[in-house]
Coordinates of C-alpha atoms in Angstrom, one line a residue:
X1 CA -2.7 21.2 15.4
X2 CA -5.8 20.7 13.4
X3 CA -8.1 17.4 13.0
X4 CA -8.2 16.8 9.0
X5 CA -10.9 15.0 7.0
X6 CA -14.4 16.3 5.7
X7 CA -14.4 18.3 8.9
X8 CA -11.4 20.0 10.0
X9 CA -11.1 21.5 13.4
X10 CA -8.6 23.2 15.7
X11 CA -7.4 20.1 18.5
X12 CA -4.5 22.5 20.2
X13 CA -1.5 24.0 20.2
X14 CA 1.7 23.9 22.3
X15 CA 4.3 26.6 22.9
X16 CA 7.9 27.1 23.5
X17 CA 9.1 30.2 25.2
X18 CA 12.2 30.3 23.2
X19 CA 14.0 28.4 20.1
X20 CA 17.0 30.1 18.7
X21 CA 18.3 28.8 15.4
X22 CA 20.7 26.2 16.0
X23 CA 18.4 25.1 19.5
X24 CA 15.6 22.4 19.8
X25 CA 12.7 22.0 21.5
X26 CA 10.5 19.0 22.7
X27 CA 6.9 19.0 22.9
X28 CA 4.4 16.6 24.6
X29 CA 2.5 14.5 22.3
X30 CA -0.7 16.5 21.3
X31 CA -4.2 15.3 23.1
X32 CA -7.7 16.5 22.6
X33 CA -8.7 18.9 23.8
X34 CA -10.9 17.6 26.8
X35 CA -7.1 16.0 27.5
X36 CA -8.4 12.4 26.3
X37 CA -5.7 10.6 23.6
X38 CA -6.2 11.6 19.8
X39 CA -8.6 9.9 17.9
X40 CA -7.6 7.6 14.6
X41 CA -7.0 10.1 11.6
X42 CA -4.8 12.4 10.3
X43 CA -4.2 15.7 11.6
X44 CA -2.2 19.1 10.2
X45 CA 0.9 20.0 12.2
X46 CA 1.4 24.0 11.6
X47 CA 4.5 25.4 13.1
X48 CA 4.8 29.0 13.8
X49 CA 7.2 32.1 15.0
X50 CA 6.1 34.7 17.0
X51 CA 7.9 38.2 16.2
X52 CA 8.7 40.6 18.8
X53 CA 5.5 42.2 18.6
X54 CA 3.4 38.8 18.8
X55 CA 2.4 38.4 15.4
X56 CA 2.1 35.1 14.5
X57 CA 4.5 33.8 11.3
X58 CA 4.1 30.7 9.0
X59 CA 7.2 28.4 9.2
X60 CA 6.5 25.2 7.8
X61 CA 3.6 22.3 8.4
X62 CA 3.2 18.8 8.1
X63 CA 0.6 15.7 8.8
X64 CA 0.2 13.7 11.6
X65 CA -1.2 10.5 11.3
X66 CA -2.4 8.2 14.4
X67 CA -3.7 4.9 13.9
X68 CA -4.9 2.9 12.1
X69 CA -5.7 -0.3 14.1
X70 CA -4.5 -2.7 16.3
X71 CA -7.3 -5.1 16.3
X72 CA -6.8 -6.7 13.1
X73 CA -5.8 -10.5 13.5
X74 CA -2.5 -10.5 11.1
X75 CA -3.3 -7.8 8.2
X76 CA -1.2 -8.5 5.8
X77 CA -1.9 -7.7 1.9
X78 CA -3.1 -4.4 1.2
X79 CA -4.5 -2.3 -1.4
X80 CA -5.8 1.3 -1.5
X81 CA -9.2 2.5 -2.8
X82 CA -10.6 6.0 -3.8
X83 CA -13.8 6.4 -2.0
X84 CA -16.8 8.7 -3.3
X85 CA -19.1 9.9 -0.9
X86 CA -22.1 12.1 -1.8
X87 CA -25.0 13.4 -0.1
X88 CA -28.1 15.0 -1.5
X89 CA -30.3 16.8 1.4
X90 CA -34.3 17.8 -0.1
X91 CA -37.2 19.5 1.3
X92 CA -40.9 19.1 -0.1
X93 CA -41.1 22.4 -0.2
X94 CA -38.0 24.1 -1.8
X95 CA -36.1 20.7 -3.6
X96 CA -33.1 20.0 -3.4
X97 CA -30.0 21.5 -2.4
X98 CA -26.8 21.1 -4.2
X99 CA -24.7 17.4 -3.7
X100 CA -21.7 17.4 -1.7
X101 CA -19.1 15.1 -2.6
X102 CA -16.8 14.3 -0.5
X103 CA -13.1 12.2 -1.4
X104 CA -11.3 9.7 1.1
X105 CA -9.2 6.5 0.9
X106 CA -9.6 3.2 2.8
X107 CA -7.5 0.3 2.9
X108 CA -8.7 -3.2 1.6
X109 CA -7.0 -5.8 4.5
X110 CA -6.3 -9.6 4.1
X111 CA -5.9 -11.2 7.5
X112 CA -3.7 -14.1 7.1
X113 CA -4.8 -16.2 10.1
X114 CA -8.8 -15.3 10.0
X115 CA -8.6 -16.0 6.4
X116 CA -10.4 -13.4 5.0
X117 CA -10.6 -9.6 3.6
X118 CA -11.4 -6.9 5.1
X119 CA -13.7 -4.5 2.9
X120 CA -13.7 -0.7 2.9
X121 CA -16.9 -1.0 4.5
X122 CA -15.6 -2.9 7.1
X123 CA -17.1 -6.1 6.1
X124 CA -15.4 -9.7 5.9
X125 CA -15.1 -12.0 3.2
X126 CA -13.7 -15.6 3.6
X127 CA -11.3 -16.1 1.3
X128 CA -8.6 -19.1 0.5
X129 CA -6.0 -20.0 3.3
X130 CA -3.3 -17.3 4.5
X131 CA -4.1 -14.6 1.9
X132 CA -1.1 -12.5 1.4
X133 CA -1.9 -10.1 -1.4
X134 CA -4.8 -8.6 -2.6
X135 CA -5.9 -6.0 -5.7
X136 CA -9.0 -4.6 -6.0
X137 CA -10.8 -3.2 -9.8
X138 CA -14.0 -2.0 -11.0
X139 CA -16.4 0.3 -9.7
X140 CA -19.7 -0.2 -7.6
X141 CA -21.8 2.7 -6.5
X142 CA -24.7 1.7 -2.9
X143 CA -27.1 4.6 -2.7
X144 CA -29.6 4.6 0.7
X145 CA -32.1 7.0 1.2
X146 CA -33.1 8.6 4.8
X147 CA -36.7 10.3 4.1
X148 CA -35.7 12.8 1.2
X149 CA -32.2 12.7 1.3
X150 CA -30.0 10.4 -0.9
X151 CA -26.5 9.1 0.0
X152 CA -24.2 7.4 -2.1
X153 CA -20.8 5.8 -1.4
X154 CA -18.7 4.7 -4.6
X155 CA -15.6 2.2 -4.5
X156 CA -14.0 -0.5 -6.1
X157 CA -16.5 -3.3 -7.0
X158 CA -14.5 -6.4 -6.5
X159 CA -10.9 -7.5 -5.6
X160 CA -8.7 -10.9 -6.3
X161 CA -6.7 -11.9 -3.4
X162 CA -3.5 -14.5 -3.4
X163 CA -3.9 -17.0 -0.9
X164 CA -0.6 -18.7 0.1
X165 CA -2.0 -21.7 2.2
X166 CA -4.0 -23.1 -0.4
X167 CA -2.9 -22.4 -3.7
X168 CA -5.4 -20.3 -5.3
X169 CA -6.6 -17.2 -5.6
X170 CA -9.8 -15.7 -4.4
X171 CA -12.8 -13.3 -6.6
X172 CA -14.5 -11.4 -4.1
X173 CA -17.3 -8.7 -4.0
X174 CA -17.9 -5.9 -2.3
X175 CA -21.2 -5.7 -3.1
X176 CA -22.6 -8.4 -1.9
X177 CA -19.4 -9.3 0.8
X178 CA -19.3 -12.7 -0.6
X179 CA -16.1 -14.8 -2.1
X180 CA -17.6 -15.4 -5.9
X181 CA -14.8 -17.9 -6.7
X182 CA -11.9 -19.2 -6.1
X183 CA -9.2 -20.2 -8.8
X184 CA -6.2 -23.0 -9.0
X185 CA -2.8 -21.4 -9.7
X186 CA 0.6 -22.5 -8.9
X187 CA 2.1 -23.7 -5.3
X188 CA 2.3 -21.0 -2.6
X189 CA 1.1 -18.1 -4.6
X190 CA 2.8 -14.8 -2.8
X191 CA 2.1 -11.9 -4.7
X192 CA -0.1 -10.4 -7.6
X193 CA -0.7 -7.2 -10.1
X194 CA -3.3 -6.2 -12.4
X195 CA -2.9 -4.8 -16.4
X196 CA -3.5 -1.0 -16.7
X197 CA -6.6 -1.9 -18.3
X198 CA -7.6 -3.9 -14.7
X199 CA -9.0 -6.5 -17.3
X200 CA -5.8 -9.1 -16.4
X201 CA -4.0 -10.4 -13.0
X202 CA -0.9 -11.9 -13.0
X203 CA 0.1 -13.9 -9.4
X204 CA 3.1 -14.8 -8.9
X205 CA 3.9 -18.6 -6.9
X206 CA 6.8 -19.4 -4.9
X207 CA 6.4 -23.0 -4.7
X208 CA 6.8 -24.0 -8.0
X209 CA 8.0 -21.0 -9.7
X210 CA 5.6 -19.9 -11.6
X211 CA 3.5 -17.0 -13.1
X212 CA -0.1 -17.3 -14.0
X213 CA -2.8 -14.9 -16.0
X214 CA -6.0 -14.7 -15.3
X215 CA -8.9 -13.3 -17.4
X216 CA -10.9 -11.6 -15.2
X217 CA -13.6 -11.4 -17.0
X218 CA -13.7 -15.3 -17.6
X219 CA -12.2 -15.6 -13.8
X220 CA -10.1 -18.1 -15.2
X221 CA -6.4 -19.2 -16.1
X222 CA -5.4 -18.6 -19.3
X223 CA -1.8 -19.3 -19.6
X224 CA 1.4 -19.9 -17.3
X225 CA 5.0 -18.9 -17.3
X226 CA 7.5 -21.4 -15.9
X227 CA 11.1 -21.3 -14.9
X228 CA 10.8 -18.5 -11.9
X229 CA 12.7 -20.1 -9.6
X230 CA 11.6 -18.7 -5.9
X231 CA 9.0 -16.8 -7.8
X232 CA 8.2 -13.9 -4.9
X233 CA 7.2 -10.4 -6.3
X234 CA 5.7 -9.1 -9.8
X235 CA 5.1 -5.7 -11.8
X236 CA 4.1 -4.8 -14.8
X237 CA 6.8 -3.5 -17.4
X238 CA 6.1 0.6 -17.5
X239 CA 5.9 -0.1 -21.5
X240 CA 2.9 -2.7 -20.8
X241 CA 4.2 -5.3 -22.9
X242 CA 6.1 -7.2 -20.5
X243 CA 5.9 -8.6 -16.4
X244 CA 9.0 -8.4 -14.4
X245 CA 9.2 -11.5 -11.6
X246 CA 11.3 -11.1 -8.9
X247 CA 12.6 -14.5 -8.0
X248 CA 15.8 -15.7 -6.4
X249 CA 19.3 -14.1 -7.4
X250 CA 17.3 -12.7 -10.7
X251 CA 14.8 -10.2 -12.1
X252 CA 13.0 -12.4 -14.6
X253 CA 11.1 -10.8 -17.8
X254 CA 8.2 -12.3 -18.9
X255 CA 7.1 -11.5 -22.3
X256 CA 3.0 -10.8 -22.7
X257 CA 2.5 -11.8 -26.5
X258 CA 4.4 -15.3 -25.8
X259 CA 4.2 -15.7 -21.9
X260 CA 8.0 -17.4 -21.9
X261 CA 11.0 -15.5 -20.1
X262 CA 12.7 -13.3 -22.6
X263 CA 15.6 -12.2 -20.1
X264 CA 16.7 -12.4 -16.8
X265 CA 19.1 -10.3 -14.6
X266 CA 21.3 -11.2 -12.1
X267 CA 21.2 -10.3 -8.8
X268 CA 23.0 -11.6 -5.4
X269 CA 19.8 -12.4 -3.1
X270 CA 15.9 -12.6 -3.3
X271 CA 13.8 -10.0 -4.8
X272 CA 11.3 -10.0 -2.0
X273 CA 9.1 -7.4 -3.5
X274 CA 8.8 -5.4 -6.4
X275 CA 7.3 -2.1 -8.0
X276 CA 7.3 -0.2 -11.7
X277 CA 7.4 3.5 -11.6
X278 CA 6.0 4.5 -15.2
X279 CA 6.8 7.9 -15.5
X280 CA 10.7 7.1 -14.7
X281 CA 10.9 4.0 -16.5
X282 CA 12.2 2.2 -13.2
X283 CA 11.6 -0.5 -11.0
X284 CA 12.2 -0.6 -7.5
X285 CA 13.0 -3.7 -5.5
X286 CA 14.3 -5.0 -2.5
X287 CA 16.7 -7.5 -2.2
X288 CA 17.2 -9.6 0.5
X289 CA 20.8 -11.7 0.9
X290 CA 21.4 -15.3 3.3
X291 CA 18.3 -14.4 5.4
X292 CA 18.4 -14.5 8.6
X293 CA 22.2 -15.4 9.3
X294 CA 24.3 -12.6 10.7
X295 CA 25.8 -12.3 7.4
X296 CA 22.5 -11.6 5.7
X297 CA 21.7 -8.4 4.1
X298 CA 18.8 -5.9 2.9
X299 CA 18.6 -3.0 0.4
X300 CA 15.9 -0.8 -1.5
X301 CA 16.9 -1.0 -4.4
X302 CA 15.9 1.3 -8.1
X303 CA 16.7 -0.1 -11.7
X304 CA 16.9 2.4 -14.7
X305 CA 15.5 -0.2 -17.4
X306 CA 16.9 2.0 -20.1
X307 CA 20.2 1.1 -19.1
X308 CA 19.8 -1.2 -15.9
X309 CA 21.8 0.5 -13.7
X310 CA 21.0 1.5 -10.1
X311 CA 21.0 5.1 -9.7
X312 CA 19.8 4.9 -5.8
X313 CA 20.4 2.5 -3.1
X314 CA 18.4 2.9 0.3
X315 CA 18.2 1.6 4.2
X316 CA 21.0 -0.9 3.2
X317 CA 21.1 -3.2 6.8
X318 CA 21.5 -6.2 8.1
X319 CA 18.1 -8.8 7.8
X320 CA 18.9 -10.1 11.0
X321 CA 15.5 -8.2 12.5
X322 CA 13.5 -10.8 10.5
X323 CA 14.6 -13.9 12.0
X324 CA 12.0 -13.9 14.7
X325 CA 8.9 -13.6 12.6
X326 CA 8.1 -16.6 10.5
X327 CA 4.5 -16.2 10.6
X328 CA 4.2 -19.5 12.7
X329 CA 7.0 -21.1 10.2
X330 CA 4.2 -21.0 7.2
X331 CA 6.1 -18.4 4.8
X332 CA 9.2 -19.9 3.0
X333 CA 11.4 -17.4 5.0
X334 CA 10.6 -14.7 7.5
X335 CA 11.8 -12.2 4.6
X336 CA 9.2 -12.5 2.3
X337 CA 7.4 -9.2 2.0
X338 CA 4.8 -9.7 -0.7
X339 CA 3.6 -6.1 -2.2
X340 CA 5.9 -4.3 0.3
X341 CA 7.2 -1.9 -2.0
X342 CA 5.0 0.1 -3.9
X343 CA 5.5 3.3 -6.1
X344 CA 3.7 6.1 -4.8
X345 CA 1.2 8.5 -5.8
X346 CA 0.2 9.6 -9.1
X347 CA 0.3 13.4 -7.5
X348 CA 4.1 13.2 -7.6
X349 CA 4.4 11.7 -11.2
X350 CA 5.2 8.4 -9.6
X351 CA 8.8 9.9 -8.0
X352 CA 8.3 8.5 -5.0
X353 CA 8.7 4.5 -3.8
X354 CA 8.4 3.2 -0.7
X355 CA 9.7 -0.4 1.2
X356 CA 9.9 -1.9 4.1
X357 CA 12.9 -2.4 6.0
X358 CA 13.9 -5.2 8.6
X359 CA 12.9 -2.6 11.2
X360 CA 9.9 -0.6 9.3
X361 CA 9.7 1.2 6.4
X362 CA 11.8 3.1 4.0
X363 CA 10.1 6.3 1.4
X364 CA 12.4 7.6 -1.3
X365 CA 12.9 10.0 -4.0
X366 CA 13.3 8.4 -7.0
X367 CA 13.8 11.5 -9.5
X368 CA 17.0 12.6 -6.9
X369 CA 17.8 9.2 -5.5
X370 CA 17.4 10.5 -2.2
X371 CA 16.0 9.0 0.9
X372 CA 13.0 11.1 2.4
X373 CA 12.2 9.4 5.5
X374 CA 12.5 6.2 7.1
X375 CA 10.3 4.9 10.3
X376 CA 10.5 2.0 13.2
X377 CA 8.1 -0.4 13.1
X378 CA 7.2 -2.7 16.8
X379 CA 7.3 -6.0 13.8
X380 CA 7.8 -6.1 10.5
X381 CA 6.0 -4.4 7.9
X382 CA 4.3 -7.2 5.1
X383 CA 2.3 -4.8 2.9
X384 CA 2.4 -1.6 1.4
X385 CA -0.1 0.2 -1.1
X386 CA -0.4 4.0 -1.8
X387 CA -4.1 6.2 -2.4
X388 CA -2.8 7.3 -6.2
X389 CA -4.5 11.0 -5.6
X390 CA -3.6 11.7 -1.7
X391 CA -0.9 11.5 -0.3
X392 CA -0.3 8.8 2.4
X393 CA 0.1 5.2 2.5
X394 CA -0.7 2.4 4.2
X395 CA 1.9 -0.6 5.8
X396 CA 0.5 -3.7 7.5
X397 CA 2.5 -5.7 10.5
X398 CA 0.8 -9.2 10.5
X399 CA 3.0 -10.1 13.8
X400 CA 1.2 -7.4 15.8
X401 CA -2.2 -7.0 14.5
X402 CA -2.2 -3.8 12.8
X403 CA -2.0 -1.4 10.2
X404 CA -0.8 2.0 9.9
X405 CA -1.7 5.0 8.0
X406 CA 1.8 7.2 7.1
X407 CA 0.9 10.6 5.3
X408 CA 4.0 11.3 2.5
X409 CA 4.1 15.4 2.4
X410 CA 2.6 18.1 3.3
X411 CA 0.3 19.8 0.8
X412 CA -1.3 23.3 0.9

C-alpha cells in the first residue's frame, strides 16, 4: 500500500502464504508503519502474485480512501472544487527555479445546524438558516510570499448556497470568508444548479413549488416558475435550453426562453434528487415512493430523454432506513436528499452517476446500465458532488457529523 497525494510513499504491505484461484483471503486493515491508524487520504492498493521463483507479478490495484471527517456539525450540501497549488522557490544568487504545480480537490461543506459553509481553506462563513445545497463558480487566485519564494493557491472565488430554514439563498466569498448577500426565493428552498456558463443559478423550493433564477452577476431574482408541486431536485437539460425539476409523482420541464413548464412526466413517488449526464443525453434520479411506511420504496433511476425510457434501474429497496432521520423534524420528510445524485467525472465522459441509498450510496455505469459498486453508510447520505478531472467523490451524513471521500477507479 502506498500513501497518494503530492508525496507518495510506501505505508506497508501484507502477505498471504497461499491463495489458489477459487480461495480467499482476509487481511488486517493496513496501519502505518510505526503501527499507529492511517492518516486521512487516499492511498493505492497494489495486489501482487509471487511465482515459484519469488518474482513479484502485477495483478490488479485500486484506492483506498480513509476519512474525511467526523467533526463536522451536520455537513450536508456539497460541492467539489479544483485546487491549484504552485510554489516558486529563488535564490539571490542563481533566480529562480522552475514552479511546481501541484492539482487536488477539496470539498465545499454546508453545516445545516452551525449555519454556515465550510471553505476549501477551511474557513466558515455564516450563511442563511439550515443550508442544504451549495455551488461554487469563478476563480480567485491568494499568492503569499516566505522571503524569496512565492506560493499561490487557486480555487473557486465564490459559491451560492440554498438555505432551507429561511428562505433564501446565500452569496458567499472565499476571498474574503464573508457572506456578501443573501437573496429572497421561494418557501423552503432544497436544492440548486448553475448554467454551463456559471453566469445563472436556478434553486429549486419545496414549500411553495417553485423555481427561481438568479443573475449572478446582479445577485438578484430575475424570474420564477410556478406550478412544481413538492419542488425537490433540479438539473439543467444536457441541450441547455431547458431545467428539469424533480417534484412529486413528476419530472417537470421548465422552458429557459419563457420560464413556464412546457411538459411534465409522470412518475409514482418523489424525485428526491436529480442529475443530467451530457454526453449520454440522460438524467438520473431517484425516486422515493410512501416514505417511511413499510410499503415505501427507493430506486436510482436513468431516463433516456431521446425516448424517455429507463434503460437502468439501481439499489431498488425499501426506504424504511430513512424513517429515523428527520433532521430534528425540520425537512418535509426524512427522504429528501438534496444534490444526492450527481453524474460523475468528466474523465469518464460523464458514464458514471452516483446516489444515495436508504443505507449509503449507490455508483453506476450509465453507458452499460450496470451497477459498479454500492457502500453502507452508519446514517444516511444527504449530499453528493464529484472532482470533474479525478476520480473520487464526496458524500455527506448530516445525522453523524461527517463526510466521506470514496475514490471511483483505479487509474494508472
Amino acid at each position: 500500500m502506498y500513501v497518494g497525494g503530492s508525496s507518495p510513499a510506501f505505508v506497508s504491505s501484507v502477505t498471504a502464504s497461499s491463495v489458489v484461484t477459487g480461495s480467499s483471503a482476509t487481511f488486517p486493515f493496513p496501519k502505518q508503519p510505526n503501527g499507529s491508524a492511517l492518516a486521512e487520504g487516499f492511498y493505492g492498493l497494489v495486489n501482487t502474485n509471487v511465482t515459484s521463483g519469488g518474482r513479484l507479478v502485477f495483478a490488479d490495484a485500486s484506492y483506498l480512501a480513509v476519512g474525511g471527517s467526523t467533526t463536522l456539525s451536520s455537513a450536508f450540501g456539497v460541492d467539489a472544487a479544483n485546487i491549484v497549488y504552485k510554489e516558486t522557490i529563488c535564490y539571490l544568487k542563481t533566480g529562480c527555479n522552475p514552479t511546481i504545480t501541484t492539482t487536488g480537490s477539496r470539498p465545499i461543506l454546508t453545516q445545516y445546524y452551525a449555519d454556515n459553509v465550510v471553505s476549501y481553506t477551511g474557513a466558515t462563513i455564516p450563511v442563511g438558516s439550515e443550508p442544504v445545497a451549495v455551488k461554487t463558480y469563478g476563480s480567485y487566485t491568494s499568492t503569499t510570499h516566505s522571503g524569496l519564494d512565492i506560493f499561490s493557491t487557486t480555487g473557486p472565488a465564490n459559491a451560492i448556497v440554498a438555505n432551507s430554514g429561511s428562505s433564501s439563498v446565500s452569496i458567499v466569498s472565499f476571498s474574503t470568508n464573508t457572506n456578501l448577500k443573501n437573496i429572497a426565493v421561494g418557501a423552503q428552498p432544497m436544492a440548486l444548479t448553475l448554467n454551463s456558463a456559471d453566469t445563472y443559478a436556478y434553486v429549486a423550493s419545496y414549500g411553495n413549488g417553485t423555481l427561481a433564477e438568479i443573475d449572478l452577476s446582479t445577485e438578484a431574482v430575475t424570474r420564477t416558475a410556478t406550478g412544481l408541486t413538492g419542488a425537490l431536485s433540479v438539473a439543467m437539460d444536457p441541450g441547455g435550453s431547458y431545467m428539469w425539476v424533480g417534484g412529486t409523482n413528476n419530472l417537470y420541464k421548465v422552458s429557459l426562453s419563457t420560464f413556464e413548464v412546457v411538459s411534465s412526466l409522470s412518475v409514482a413517488g418523489s424525485v428526491t434528487s436529480l442529475a443530467a449526464s451530457n454526453a449520454q443525453n440522460e438524467l438520473v434520479y431517484t425516486l422515493v415512493q410512501n416514505c417511511c411506511s413499510g410499503s415505501s420504496t427507493y430506486a436510482a433511476t436513468e431516463l433516456l430523454l431521446s425516448n424517455l425510457s429507463t434503460p437502468g434501474s439501481y439499489a431498488r429497496a425499501a426506504a424504511t432506513p430513512y424513517a429515523p432521520y428527520t433532521m430534528n423534524g425540520t425537512l418535509p420528510s426524512a427522504a429528501v436528499l438534496p444534490q444526492a445524485t450527481n453524474v460523475v467525472s468528466a474523465r469518464f465522459s460523464n458514464g458514471m452517476g452516483a446516489s444515495s441509498t436508504p443505507t449509503g450510496f449507490v455508483v453506476y455505469d450509465l453507458v452499460s446500465h450496470q451497477q459498479i459498486m454500492t457502500g453502507t453508510t452508519p446514517t444516511p447520505v444527504r449530499g453528493i458532488a464529484s472532482d470533474p478531472d479525478r476520480m473520487f467523490a464526496y458524500f455527506t451524513l448530516p445525522d453523524s457529523n461527517e463526510y466521506i471521500a470514496v475514490p471511483l477507479e483505479y487509474a494508472p
